[in-house]
PDB file of C-alpha atoms in Angstrom:
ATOM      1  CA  UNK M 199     -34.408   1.865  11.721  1.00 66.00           C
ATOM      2  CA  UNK M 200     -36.001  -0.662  14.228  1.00 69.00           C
ATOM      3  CA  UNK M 201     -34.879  -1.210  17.654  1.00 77.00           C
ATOM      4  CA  UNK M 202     -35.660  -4.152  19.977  1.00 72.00           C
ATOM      5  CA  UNK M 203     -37.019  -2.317  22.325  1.00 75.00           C
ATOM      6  CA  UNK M 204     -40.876  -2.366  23.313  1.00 77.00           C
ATOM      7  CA  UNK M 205     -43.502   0.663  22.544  1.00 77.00           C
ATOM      8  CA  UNK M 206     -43.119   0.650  26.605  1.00 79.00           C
ATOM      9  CA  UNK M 207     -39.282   2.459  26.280  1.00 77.00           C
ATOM     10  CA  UNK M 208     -40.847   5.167  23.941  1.00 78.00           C
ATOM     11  CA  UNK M 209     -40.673   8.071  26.994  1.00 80.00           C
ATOM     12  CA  UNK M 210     -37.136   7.746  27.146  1.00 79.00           C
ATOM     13  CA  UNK M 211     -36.729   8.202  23.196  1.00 77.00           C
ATOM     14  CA  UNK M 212     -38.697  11.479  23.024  1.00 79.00           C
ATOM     15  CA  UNK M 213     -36.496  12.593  26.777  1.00 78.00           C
ATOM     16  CA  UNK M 214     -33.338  12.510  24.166  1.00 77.00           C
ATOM     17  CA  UNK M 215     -35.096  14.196  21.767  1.00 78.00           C
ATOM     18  CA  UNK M 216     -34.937  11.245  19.046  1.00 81.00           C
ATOM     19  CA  UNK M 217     -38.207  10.895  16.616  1.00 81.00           C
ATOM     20  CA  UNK M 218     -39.605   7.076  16.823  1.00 82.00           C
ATOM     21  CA  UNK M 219     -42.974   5.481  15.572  1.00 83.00           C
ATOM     22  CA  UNK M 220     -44.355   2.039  16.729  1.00 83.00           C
ATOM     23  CA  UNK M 221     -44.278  -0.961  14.339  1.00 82.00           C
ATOM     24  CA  UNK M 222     -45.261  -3.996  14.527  1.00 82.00           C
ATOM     25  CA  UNK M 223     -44.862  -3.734  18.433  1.00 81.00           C
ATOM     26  CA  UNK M 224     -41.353  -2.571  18.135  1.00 81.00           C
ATOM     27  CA  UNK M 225     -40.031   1.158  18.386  1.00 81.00           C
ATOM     28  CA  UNK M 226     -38.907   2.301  15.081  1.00 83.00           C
ATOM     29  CA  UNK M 227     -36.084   5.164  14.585  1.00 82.00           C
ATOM     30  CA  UNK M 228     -38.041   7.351  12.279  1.00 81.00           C
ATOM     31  CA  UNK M 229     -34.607   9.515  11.059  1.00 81.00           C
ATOM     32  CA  UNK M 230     -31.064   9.461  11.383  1.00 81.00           C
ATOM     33  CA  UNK M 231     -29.598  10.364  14.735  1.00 77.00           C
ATOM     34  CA  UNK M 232     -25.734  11.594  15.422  1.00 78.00           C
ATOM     35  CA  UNK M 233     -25.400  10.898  19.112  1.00 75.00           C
ATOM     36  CA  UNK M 234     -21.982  11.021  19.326  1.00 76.00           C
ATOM     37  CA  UNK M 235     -18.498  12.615  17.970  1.00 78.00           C
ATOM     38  CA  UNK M 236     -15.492  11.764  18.269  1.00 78.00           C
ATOM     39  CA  UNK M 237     -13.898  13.286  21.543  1.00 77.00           C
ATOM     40  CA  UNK M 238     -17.418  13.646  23.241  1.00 78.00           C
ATOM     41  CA  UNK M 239     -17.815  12.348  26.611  1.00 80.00           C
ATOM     42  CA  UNK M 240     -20.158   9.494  27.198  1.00 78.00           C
ATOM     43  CA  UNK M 241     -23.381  10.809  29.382  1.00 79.00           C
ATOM     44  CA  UNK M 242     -25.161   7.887  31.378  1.00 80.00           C
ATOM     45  CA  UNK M 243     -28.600   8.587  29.300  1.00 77.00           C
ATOM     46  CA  UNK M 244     -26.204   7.940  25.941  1.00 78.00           C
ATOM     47  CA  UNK M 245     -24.804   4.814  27.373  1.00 79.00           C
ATOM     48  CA  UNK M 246     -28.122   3.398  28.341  1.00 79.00           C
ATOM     49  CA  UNK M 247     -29.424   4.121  24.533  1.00 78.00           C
ATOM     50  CA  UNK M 248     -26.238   2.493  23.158  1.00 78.00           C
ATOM     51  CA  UNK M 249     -26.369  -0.158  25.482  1.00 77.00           C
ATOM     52  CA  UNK M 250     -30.140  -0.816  24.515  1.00 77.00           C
ATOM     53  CA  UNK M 251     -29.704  -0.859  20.728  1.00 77.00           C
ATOM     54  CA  UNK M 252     -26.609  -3.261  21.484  1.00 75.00           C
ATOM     55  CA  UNK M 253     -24.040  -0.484  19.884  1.00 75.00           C
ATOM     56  CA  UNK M 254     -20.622  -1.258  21.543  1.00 74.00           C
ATOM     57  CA  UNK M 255     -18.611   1.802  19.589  1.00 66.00           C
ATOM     58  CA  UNK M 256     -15.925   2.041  22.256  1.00 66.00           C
ATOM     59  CA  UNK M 257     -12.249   1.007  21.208  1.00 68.00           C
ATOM     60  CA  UNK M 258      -9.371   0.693  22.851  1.00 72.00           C
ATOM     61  CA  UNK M 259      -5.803   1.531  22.337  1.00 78.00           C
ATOM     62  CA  UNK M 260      -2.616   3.318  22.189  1.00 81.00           C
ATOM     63  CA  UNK M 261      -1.742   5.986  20.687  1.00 82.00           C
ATOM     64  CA  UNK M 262       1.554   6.458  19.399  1.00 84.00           C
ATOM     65  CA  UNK M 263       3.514   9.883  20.340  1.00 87.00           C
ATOM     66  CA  UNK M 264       6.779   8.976  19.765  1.00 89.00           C
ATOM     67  CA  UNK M 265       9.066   6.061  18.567  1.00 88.00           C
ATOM     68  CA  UNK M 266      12.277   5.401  20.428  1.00 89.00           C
ATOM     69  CA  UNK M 267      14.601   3.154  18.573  1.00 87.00           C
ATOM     70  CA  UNK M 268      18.673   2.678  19.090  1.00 90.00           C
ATOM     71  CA  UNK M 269      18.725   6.018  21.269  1.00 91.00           C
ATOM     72  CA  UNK M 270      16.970   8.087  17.851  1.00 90.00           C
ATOM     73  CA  UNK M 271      13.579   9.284  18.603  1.00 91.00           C
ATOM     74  CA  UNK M 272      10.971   9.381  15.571  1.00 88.00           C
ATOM     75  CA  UNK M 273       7.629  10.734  14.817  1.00 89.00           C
ATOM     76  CA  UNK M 274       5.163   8.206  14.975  1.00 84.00           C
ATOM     77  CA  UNK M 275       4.773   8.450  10.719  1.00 84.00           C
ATOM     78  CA  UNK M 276       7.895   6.731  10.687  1.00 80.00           C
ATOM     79  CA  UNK M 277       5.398   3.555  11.208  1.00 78.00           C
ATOM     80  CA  UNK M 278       3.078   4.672   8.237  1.00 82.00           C
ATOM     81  CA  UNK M 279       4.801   3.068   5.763  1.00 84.00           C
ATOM     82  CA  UNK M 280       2.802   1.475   2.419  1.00 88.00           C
ATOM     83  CA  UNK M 281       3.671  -1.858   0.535  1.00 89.00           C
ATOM     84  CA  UNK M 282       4.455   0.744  -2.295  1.00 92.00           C
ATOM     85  CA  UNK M 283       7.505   2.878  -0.240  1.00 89.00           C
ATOM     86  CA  UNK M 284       8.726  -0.718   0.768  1.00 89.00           C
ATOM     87  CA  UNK M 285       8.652  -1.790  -2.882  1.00 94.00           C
ATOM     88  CA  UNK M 286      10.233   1.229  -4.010  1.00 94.00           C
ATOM     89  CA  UNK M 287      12.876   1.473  -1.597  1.00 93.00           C
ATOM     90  CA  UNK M 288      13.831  -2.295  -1.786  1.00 93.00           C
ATOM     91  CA  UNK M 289      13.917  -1.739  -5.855  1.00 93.00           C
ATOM     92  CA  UNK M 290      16.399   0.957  -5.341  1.00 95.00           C
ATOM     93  CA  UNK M 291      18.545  -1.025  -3.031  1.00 94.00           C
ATOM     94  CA  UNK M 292      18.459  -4.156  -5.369  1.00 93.00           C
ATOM     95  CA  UNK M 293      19.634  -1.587  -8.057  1.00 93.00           C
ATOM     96  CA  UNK M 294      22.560   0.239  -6.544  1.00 95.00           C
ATOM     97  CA  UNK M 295      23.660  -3.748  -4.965  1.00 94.00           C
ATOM     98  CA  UNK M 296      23.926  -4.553  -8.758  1.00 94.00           C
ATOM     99  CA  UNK M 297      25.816  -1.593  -9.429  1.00 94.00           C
ATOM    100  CA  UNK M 298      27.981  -2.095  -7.160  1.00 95.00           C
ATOM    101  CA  UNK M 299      28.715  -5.558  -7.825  1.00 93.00           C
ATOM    102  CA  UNK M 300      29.187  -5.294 -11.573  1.00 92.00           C
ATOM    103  CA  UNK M 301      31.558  -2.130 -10.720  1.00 93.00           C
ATOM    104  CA  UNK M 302      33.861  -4.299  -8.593  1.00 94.00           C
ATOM    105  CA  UNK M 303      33.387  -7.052 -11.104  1.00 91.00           C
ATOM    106  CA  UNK M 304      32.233  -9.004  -8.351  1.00 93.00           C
ATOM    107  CA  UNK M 305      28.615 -11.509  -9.692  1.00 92.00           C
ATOM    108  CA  UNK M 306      25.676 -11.245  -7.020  1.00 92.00           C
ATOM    109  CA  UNK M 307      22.063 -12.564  -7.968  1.00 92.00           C
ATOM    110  CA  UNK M 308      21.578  -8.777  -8.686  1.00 92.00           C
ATOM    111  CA  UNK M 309      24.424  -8.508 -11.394  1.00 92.00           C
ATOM    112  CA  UNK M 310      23.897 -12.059 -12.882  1.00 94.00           C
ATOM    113  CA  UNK M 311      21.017 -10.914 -15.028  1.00 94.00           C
ATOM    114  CA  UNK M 312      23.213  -7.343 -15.929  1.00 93.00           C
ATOM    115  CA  UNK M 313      26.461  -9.332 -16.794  1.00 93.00           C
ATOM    116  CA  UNK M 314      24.716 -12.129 -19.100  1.00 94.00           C
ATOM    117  CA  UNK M 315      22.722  -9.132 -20.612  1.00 94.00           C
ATOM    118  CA  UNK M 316      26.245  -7.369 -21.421  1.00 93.00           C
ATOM    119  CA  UNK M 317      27.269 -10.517 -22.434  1.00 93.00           C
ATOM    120  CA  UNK M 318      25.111 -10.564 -24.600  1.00 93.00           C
ATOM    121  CA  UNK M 319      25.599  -7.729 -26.044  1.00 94.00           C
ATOM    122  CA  UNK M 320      29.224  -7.875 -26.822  1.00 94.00           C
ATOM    123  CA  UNK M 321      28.556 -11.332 -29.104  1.00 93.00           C
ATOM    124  CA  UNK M 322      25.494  -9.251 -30.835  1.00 92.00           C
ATOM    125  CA  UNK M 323      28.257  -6.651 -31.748  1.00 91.00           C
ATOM    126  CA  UNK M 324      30.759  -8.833 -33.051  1.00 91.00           C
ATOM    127  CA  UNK M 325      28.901 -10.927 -34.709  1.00 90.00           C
ATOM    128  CA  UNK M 326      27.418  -7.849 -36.431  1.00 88.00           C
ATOM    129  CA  UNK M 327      31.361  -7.078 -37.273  1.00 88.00           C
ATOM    130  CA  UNK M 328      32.443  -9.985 -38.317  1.00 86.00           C
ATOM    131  CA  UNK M 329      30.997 -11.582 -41.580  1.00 82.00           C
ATOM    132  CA  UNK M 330      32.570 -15.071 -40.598  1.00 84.00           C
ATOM    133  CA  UNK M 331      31.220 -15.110 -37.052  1.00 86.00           C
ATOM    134  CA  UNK M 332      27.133 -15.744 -36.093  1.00 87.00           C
ATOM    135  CA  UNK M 333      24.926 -17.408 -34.225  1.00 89.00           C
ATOM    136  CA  UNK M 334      20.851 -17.623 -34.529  1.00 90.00           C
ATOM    137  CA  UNK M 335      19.604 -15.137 -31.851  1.00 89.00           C
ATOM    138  CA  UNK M 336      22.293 -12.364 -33.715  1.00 89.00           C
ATOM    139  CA  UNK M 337      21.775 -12.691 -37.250  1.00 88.00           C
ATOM    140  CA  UNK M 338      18.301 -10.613 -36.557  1.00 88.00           C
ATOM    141  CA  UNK M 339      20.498  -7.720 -35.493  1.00 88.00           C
ATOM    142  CA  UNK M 340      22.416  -8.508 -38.414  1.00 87.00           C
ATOM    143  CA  UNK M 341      20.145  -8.020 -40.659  1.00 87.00           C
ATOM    144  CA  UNK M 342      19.504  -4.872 -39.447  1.00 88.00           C
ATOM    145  CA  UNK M 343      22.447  -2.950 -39.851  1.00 84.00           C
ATOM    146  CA  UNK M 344      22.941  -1.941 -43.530  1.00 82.00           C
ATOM    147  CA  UNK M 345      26.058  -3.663 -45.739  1.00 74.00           C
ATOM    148  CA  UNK M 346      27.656  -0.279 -46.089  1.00 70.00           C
ATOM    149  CA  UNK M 347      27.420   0.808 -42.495  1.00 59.00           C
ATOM    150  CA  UNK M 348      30.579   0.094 -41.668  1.00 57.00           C
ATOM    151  CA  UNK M 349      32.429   2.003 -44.867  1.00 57.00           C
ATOM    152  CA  UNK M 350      29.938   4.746 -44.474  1.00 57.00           C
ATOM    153  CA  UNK M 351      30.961   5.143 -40.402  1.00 60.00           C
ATOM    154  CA  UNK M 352      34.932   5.082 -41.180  1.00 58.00           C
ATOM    155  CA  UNK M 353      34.150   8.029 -43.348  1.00 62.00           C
ATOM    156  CA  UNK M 354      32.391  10.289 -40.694  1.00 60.00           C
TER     157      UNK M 354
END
């Protein structure tokens, strides 16, 4: 692609071996150029190309070998750790705090929904067995449990 650099700089494009053309006063990059991998150290002919075309690719940073946390020492994948796993893993806490607290009959915000749902339940089924008992949101389930269901299960 084009450079900013004069038709003047052209000697030291061909001295790194790196096909240009001249266009509209400007040297032109005629093909894709890999001038650098990962790992490779930086020559001083490089860095004067990459300083000329502006290219900063240099980062900085650490590198993590090891995590040391409460005397435990952890691989550093410990820290790779998706919104998904946290999701997952916070569901499955959530679910075994509500089991817990509807085993010990002890309401949480995480049995609440469990306990009115069994609640629930319970008046469906009664009001299912009893002809004199209803109430709106059962007589659906009432409906659909056969007249003879109950004559026709005491004989199994």
């Amino acid at each position: 692609g084009p450079t900013d650099s004069g038709p003047e700089k052209t000697a030291f494009f061909q001295t790194l071996q790196i096909a240009t053309k001249i266009v509209k006063g400007r040297i032109e990059i005629t093909s894709p150029v890999d001038l650098l991998f990962k790992g490779d150290k930086v020559g001083a002919s490089e860095a004067q190309l990459l300083a000329m075309l502006d290219i900063r690719p240099f980062t900085y940073g650490l590198v993590v070998e090891m995590v040391y946390d409460n005397g435990s020492i952890y691989s550093p994948e410990v820290l790779d750790i998706t919104d998904d796993v946290l999701e997952a893993k916070f569901g499955l806490a959530l679910s075994n705090v509500a089991s817990l607290s509807l085993g010990a009959n002890y309401p949480t915000v995480a049995s609440v929904p469990h306990s009115v749902c069994n609640a629930f339940k319970t008046l469906v089924s009664i009001a299912v067995e009893c002809d004199s008992y209803s109430f709106e949101k059962a007589d659906a389930y009432k409906a659909l449990v056969p007249k003879d269901a109950p004559a026709a299960a005491a004989e199994e």
